[in-house]
XYZ file of C-alpha atoms in Angstrom:
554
model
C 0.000 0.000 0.000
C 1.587 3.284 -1.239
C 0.558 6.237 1.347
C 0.831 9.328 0.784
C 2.364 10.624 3.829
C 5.473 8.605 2.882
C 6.175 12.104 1.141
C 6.828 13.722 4.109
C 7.568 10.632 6.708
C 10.095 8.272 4.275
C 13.484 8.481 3.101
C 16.962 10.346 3.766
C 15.475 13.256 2.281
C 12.968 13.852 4.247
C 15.035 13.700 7.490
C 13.921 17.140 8.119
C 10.424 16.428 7.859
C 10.474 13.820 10.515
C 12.721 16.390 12.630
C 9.558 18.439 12.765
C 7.393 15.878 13.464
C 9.571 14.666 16.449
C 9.705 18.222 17.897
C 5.814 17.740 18.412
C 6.366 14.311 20.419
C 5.789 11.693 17.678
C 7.841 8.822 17.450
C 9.218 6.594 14.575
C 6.595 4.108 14.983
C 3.686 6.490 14.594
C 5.381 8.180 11.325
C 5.253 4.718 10.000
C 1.617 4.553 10.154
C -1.248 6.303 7.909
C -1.232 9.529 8.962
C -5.165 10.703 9.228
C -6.516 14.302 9.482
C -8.933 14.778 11.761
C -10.511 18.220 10.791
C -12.108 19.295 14.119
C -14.650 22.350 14.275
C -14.649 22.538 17.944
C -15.163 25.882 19.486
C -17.308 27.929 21.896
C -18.970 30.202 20.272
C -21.176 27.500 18.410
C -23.498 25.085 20.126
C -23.905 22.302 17.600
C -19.859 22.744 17.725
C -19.274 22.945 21.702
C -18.603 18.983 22.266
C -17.306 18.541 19.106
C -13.442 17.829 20.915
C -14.600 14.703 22.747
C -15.845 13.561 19.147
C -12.448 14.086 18.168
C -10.697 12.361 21.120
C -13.538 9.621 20.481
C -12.188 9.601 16.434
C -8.476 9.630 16.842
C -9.141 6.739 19.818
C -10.906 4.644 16.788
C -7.681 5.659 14.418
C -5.201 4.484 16.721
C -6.733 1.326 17.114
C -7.104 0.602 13.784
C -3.916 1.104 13.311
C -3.026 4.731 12.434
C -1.733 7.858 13.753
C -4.534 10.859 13.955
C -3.846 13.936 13.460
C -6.188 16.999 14.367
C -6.578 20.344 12.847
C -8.749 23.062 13.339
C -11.678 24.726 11.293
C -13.992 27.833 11.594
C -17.471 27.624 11.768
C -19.947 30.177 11.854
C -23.470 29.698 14.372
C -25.848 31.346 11.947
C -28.378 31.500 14.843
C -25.755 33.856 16.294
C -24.907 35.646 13.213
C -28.620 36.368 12.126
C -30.370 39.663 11.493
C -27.308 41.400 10.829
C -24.214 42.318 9.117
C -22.233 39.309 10.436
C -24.863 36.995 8.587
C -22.876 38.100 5.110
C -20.320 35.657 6.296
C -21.690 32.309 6.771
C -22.673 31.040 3.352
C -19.053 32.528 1.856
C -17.613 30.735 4.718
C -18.310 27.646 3.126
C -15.828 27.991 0.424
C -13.723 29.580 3.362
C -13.560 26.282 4.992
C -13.506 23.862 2.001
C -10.485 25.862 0.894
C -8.428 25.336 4.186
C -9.118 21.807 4.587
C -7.797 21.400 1.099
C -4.586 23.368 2.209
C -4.119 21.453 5.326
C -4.399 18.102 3.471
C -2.419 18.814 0.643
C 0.219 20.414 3.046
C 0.839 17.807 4.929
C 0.173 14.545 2.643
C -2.440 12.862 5.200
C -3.557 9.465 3.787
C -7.005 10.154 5.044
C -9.413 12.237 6.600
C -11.876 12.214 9.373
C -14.056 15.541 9.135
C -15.703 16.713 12.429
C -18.386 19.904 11.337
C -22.076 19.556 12.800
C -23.264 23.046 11.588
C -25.193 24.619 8.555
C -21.866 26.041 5.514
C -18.957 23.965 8.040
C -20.790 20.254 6.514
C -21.102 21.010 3.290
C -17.653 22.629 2.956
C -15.717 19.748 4.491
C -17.392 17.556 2.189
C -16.279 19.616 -0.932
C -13.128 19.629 0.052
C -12.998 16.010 0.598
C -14.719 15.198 -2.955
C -12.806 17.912 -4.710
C -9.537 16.517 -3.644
C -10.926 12.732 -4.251
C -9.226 10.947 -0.651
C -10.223 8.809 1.647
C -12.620 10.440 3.863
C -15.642 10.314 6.617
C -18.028 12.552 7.791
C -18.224 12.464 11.776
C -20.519 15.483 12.622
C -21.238 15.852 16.151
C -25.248 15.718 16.655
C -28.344 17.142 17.226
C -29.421 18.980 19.944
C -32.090 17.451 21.810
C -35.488 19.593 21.732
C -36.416 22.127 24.618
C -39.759 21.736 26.498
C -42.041 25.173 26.905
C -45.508 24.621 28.395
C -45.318 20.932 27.955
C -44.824 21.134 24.264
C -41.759 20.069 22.885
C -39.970 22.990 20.613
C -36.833 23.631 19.011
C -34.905 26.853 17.598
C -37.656 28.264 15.679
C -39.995 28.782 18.422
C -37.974 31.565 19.921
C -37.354 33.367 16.930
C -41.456 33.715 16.493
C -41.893 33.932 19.603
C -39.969 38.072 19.216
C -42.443 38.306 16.852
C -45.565 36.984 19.072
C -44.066 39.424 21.647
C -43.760 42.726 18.962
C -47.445 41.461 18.586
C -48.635 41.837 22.007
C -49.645 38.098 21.659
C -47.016 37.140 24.588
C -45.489 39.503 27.908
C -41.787 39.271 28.684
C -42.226 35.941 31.071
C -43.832 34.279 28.164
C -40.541 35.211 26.227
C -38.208 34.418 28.606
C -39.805 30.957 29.030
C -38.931 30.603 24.970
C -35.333 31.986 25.640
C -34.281 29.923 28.514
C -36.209 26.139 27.209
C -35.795 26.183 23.563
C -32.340 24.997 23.113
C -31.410 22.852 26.435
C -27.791 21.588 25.370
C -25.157 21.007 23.079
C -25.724 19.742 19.422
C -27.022 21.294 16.207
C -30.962 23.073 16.690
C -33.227 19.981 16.739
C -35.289 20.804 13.437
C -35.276 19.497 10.392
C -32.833 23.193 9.971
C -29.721 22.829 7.363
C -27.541 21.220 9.635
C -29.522 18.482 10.319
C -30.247 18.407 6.769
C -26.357 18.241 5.493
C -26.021 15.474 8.464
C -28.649 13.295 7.320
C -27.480 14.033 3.652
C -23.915 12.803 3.994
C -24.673 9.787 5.547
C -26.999 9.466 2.356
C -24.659 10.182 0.043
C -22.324 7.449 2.121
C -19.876 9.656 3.468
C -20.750 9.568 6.933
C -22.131 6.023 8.861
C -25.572 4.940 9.418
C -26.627 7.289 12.340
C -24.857 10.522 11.348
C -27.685 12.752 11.208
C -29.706 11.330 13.734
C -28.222 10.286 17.168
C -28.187 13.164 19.521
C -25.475 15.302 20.524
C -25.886 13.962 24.230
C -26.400 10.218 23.868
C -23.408 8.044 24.066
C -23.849 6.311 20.947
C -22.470 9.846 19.139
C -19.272 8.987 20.464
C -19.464 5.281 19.964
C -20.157 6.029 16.309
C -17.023 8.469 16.296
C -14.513 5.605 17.476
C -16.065 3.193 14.698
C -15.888 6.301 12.373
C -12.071 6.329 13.324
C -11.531 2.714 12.336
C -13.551 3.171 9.242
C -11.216 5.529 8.093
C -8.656 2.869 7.861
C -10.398 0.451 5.978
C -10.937 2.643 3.584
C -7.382 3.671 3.645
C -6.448 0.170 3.157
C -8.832 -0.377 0.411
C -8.106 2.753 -1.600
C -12.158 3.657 -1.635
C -11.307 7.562 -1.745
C -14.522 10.164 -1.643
C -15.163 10.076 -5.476
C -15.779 6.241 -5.179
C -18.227 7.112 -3.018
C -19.646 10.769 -4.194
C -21.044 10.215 -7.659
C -24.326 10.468 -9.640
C -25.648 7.707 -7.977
C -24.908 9.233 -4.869
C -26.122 12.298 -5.367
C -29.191 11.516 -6.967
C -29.522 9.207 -4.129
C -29.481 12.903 -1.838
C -31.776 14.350 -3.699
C -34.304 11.809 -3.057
C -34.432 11.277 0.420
C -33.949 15.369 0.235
C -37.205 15.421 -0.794
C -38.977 12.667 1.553
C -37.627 14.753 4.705
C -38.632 17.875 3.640
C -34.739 19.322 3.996
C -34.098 23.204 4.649
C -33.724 24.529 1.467
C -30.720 25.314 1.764
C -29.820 21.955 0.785
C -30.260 23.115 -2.731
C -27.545 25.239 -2.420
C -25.215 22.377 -0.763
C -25.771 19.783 -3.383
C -25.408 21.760 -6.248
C -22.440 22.469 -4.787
C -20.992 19.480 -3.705
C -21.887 17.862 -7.129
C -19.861 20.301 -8.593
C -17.121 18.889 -6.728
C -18.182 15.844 -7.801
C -18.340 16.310 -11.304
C -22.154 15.833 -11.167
C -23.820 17.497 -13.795
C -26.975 18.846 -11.474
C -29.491 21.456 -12.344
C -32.677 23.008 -10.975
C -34.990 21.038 -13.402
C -33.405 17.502 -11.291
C -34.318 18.958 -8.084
C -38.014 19.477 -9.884
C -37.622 15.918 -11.659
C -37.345 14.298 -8.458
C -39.947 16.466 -6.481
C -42.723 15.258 -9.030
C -41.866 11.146 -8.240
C -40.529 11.345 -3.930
C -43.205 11.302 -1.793
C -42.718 13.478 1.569
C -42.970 11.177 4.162
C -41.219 13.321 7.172
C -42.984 16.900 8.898
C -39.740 17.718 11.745
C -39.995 21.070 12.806
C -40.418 23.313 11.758
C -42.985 22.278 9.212
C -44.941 20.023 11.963
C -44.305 19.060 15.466
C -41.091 16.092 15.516
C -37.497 16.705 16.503
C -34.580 15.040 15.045
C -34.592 12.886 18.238
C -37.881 11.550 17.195
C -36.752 10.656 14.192
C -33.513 9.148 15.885
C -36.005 6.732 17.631
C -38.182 6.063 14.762
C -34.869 4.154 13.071
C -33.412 7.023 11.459
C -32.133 7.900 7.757
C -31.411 4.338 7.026
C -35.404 3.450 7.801
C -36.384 6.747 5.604
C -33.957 5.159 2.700
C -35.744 1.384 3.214
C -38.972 2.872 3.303
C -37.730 4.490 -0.028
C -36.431 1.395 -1.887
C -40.112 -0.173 -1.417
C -40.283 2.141 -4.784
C -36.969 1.548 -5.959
C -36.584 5.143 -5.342
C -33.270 4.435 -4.115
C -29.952 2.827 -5.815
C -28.274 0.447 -3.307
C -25.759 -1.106 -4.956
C -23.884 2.379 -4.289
C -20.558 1.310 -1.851
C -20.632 3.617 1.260
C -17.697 4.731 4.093
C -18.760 1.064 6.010
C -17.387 -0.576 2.958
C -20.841 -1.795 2.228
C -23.598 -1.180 -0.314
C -26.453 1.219 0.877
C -28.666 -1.534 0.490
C -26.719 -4.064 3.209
C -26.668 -0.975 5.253
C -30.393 -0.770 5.177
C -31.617 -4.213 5.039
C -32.403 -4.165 8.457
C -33.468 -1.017 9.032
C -36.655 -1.245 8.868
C -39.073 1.967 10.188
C -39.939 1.570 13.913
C -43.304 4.078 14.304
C -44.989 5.106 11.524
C -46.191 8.587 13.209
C -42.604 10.085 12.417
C -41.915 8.442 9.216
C -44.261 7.965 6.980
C -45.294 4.863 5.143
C -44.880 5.415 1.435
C -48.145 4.319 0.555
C -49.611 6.814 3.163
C -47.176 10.002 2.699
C -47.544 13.422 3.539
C -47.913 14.283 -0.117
C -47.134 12.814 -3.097
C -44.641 15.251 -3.924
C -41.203 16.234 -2.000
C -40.591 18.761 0.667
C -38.803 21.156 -1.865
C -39.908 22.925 -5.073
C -38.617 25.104 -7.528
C -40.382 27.500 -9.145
C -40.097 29.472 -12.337
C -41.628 32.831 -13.706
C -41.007 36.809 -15.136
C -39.706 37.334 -11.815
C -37.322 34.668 -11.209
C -36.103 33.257 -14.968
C -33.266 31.597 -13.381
C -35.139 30.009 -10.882
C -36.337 30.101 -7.199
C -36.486 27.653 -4.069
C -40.338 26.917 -1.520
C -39.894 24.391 1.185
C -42.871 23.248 -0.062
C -43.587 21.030 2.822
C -43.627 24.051 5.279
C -46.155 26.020 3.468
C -49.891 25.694 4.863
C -52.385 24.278 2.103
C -53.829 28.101 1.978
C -50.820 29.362 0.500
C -50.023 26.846 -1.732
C -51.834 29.682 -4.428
C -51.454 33.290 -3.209
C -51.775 36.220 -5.195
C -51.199 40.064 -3.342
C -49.564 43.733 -3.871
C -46.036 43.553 -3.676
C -44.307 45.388 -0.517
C -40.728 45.995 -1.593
C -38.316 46.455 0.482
C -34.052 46.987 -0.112
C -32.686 44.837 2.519
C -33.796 42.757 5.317
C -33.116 45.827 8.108
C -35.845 47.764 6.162
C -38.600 44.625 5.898
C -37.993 43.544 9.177
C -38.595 47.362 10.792
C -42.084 47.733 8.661
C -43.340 43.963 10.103
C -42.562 45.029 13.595
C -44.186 48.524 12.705
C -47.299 46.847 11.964
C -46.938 47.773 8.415
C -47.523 44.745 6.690
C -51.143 43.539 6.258
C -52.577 40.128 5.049
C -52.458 38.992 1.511
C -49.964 41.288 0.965
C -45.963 39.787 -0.707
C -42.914 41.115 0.788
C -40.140 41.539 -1.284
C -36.642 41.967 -0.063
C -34.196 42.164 -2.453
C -30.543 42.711 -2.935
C -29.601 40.126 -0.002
C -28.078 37.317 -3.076
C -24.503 36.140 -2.724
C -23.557 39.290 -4.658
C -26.285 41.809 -3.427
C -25.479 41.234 -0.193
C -23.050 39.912 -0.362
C -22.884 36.680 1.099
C -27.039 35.799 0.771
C -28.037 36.354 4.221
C -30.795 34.177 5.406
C -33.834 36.178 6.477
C -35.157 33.803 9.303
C -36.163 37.234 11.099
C -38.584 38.441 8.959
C -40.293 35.110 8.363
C -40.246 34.220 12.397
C -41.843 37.687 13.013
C -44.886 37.063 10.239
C -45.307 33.926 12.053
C -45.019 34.839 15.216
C -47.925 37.912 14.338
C -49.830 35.129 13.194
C -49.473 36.076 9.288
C -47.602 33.272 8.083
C -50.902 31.542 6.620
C -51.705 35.188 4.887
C -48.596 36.893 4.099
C -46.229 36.029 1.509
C -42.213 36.460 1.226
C -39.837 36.532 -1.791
C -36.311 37.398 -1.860
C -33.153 37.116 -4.130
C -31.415 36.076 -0.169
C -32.188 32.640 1.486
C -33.790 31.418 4.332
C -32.839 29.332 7.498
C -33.580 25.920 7.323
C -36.156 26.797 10.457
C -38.225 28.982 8.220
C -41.644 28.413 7.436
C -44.579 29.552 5.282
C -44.505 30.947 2.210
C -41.344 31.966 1.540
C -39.574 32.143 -1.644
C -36.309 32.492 -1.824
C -32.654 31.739 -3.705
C -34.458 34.055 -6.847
C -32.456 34.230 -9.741
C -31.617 36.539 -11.631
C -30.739 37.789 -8.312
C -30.829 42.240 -8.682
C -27.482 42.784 -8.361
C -27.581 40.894 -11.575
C -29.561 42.697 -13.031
C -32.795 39.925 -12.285
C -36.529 41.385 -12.886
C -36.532 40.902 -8.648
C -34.821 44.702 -8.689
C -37.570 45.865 -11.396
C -40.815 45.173 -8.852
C -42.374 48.079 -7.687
C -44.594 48.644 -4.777
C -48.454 47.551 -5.542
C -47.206 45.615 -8.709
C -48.955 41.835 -8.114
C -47.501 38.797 -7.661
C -48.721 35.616 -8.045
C -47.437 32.554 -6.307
C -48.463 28.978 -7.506
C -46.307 26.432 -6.116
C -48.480 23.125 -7.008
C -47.741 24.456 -10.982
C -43.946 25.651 -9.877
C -44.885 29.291 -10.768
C -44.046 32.351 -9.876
C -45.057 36.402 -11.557
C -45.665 39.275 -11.295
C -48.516 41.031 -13.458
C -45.782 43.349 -15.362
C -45.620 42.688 -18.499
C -41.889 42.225 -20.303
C -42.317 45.986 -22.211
C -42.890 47.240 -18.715
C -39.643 45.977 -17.043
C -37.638 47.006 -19.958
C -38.597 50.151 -19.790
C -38.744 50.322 -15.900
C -34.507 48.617 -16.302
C -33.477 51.323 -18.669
C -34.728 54.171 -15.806
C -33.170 51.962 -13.498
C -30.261 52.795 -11.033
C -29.167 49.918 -8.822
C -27.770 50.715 -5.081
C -23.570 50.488 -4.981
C -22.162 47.507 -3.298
C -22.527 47.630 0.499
C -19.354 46.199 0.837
C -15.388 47.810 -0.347
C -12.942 46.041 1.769
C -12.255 42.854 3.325
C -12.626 39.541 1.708
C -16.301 39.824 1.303
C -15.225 42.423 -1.455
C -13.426 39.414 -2.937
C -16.184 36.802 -2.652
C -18.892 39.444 -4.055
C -16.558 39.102 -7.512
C -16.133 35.749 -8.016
C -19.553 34.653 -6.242
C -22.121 32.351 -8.913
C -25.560 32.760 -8.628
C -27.880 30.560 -6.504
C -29.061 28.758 -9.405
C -25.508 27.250 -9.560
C -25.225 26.508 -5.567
C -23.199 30.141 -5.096
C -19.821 28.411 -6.080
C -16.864 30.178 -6.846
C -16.333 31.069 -10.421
């Protein structure tokens, strides 16, 4: 077996090398091992991230006694909960490329033979995962958990709750105790926010697309099977070391497509969109908008987790997990299983007995939620290029809606006119100039769509927006529109009153201005300068695709 550490660990001329790696306390017989990276995202300034060093020690324990010598390195993450409703949310989704980038560096620094990637939350997943398929090595996915849900008033509730619940109290609907009671029991621990939010989604995702092992996305944060699955994530590592099965062999179409599907039975944040266009990329996976649309029309949605109903990721933990969502699939032969995975086995000997334990949290696919998946795209004079529904959070009223646009430059400006009172039912807010080059960075606008539910006017009010939304977003809301307006997209050309018309069953979406009109409105047209001139944002904003193609670097 040829490793490629022994560029750094074998021979007279790399006598220096080993110098260095002695001055850090290792010996000869660890050099003579693989030598795995284990990319840890452990800090304290993210919850889903916070325990994320004894997954490490748990990982680097499975390594060693599999026979290698672990290796840990550090990686940023940003807590979008933290970071939302203001500037700081520019950063997250361009962190993703951020991160992808420096585990490339580290790994192709330092020759390891393998990787072990530790993320749990929403941009830090996906980008270790590009970064594993883009440089095609042996690699696993050991994310750290979800949180376990919080308990208010006897219900169970997760992330979301307190986010409406500033809007309930704005509304006069709740006093300060009834806040506080939100603030203090939403979020009791450790782990990524319990919902069906994008970093559950990107958890339960790779251990669909095979890079992470049965139980990924599911376990919780807290239980001790997170770090028994972290030791046997160490020793898988090794295997696939051994066998040369690097992250290409695993990450293909098959894989992907694979994604996509159960994508669509879980009813994923929709940010997922963004994620596997962009790990497909990677990949070399030629993946559009019309797939995602493909595979909505034939995947059933057989899963409601909050936000769009009343489960937690620990219910779904209990209900047999991913691998029970994928056998519940394969009744259809909606899944491929002859795909090899990071256990060295097919998917379907991973899910052969896996069978679904309670039928309340999954679905049975003869009995589904709907017929169609969680996610939709839809298409129209407004959004040419494209726009994104979490279809399976939207109430059955709003499937159709039709109202006067309320347009607004910015998510400070919509969010200060909902809490004014200012926006009425049947009416469509429109925030624009928050897409990965508008704002830049496509800022997710979880605050304005908490506060219209928290008022009560999620089943009434309607919200579009060349930005994106958190994964814990519900209702109508319509985002990832492309053109985006700093583009130059027909989003920047709406004017107050004009009417839109949102029907998601027929994956439509326009506004009654007809094409003569928005010419002549674009050639009177002066768009806002960029809000940003230094820093690397400045940088990003340049090179930054549109949604459409997952917001990858050009």
């Amino acid at each position: 077996m040829k490793l490629r550490s022994e560029q750094v660990t074998k021979g007279v001329e790399r006598a220096p090398h080993r110098s260095l790696f002695y001055a850090m306390g290792y010996i000869k017989e660890e050099l003579e091992r693989p030598l795995i990276g284990v990319c840890c995202a452990h800090s304290e300034i993210v919850p889903g991230h916070f325990n994320l060093d004894k997954v490490a020690e748990a990982v680097k324990a499975g390594v060693r006694m599999a026979g290698g010598t672990p290796i840990e390195f550090p990686s940023i993450g940003v807590c979008d909960g933290i970071a939302m409703g203001h500037a700081g949310m520019k950063y997250s989704l361009a962190s993703r490329e951020l991160i992808a980038d420096s585990v490339e560096t580290m790994t192709m620094a330092h020759c390891f033979d393998g990787l072990v990637l530790i993320p749990n939350c929403d941009k830090i997943v996906p980008g270790m995962m590009m970064a594993a398929v883009r440089m095609d090595v042996p690699a696993v996915v050991c994310s750290g958990g979800p949180m376990m849900a919080g308990c208010v008033k006897g219900e169970d509730v997760s992330l979301s709750k307190i986010f409406e619940a500033v809007g309930a109290r704005k509304a006069g609907m709740i006093d300060d105790d009834g806040l506080t009671a939100y603030e203090e029991g939403v979020c009791p621990g450790c782990g990524s926010c319990a919902g069906m939010y994008t970093a559950n989604s990107m958890n339960c995702i790779a251990e669909v697309l095979g890079l992470a092992l049965p139980g990924n996305g599911i376990v919780p944060a807290v239980d001790g099977g997170r770090l028994r699955m972290a030791k046997k994530a160490g020793m898988a590592i090794m295997d696939l070391v051994r066998n040369d099965i690097t992250a290409r062999d695993i990450v293909d179409e098959k894989s992907v497509l694979n994604a996509l599907t159960c994508d669509m039975a879980l009813g994923c944040s929709s940010n997922s969109v963004l994620h596997l266009l962009a790990i497909a990329n990677e990949a070399g996976v030629d993946l559009t908008l019309d797939t995602f649309n493909e595979y909505s029309a034939k995947v059933p949605n057989l899963c409601h987790l909050a936000p769009a109903g009343g489960t937690h990721m620990q219910d779904l933990n209990a209900a047999g997990g991913i691998q029970a969502v994928m056998n519940e699939l394969s009744k259809k032969d909606l899944i491929d299983k002859s795909h090899i995975t990071a256990t060295g086995k097919t998917v379907g000997e991973n899910i052969e007995t896996r069978p679904v334990k309670d039928y309340g949290t999954i679905r049975h696919i003869e009995d589904p939620y709907s017929e169609n998946g969680g996610i939709a795209v839809l298409w129209g004079n407004i959004a040419k290029n494209g726009s994104i529904v979490k279809r399976s959070a939207v109430a059955p009223e709003m499937m159709v809606h039709t109202g006067p646009a309320r347009v607004f430059d910015g998510e400070e400006e919509s969010i200060e006119a909902i809490f004014a009172g200012k926006i009425n039912a049947g009416d469509v807010v429109v925030i624009r100039y928050e897409g990965p080059k508008g704002g830049p960075g496509m800022r997710e606008m979880l605050g304005p769509t908490s506060a219209l539910a928290g008022m009560g006017l999620d089943k009434s009010v309607a919200l579009i927006t060349d930005g994106r939304f958190s994964g814990a977003s519900r209702g109508a809301s319509i985002g990832h529109v492309c053109p985006e307006a700093a583009q130059g997209g027909e989003i920047g050309l709406i004017k107050e009153g004009d009417v839109i018309t949102i029907d998601i069953p027929n994956s439509k979406i326009d506004a009654d201005v007809s094409d003569e009109e928005f010419e002549k409105r674009r050639a009177a047209y002066i768009a806002p300068g960029s809000r940003v001139k230094t820093g690397w944002l400045a940088r990003y904003q340049r090179m930054v695709s549109g949604a459409d193609r997952g917001a990858i670097m050009k």
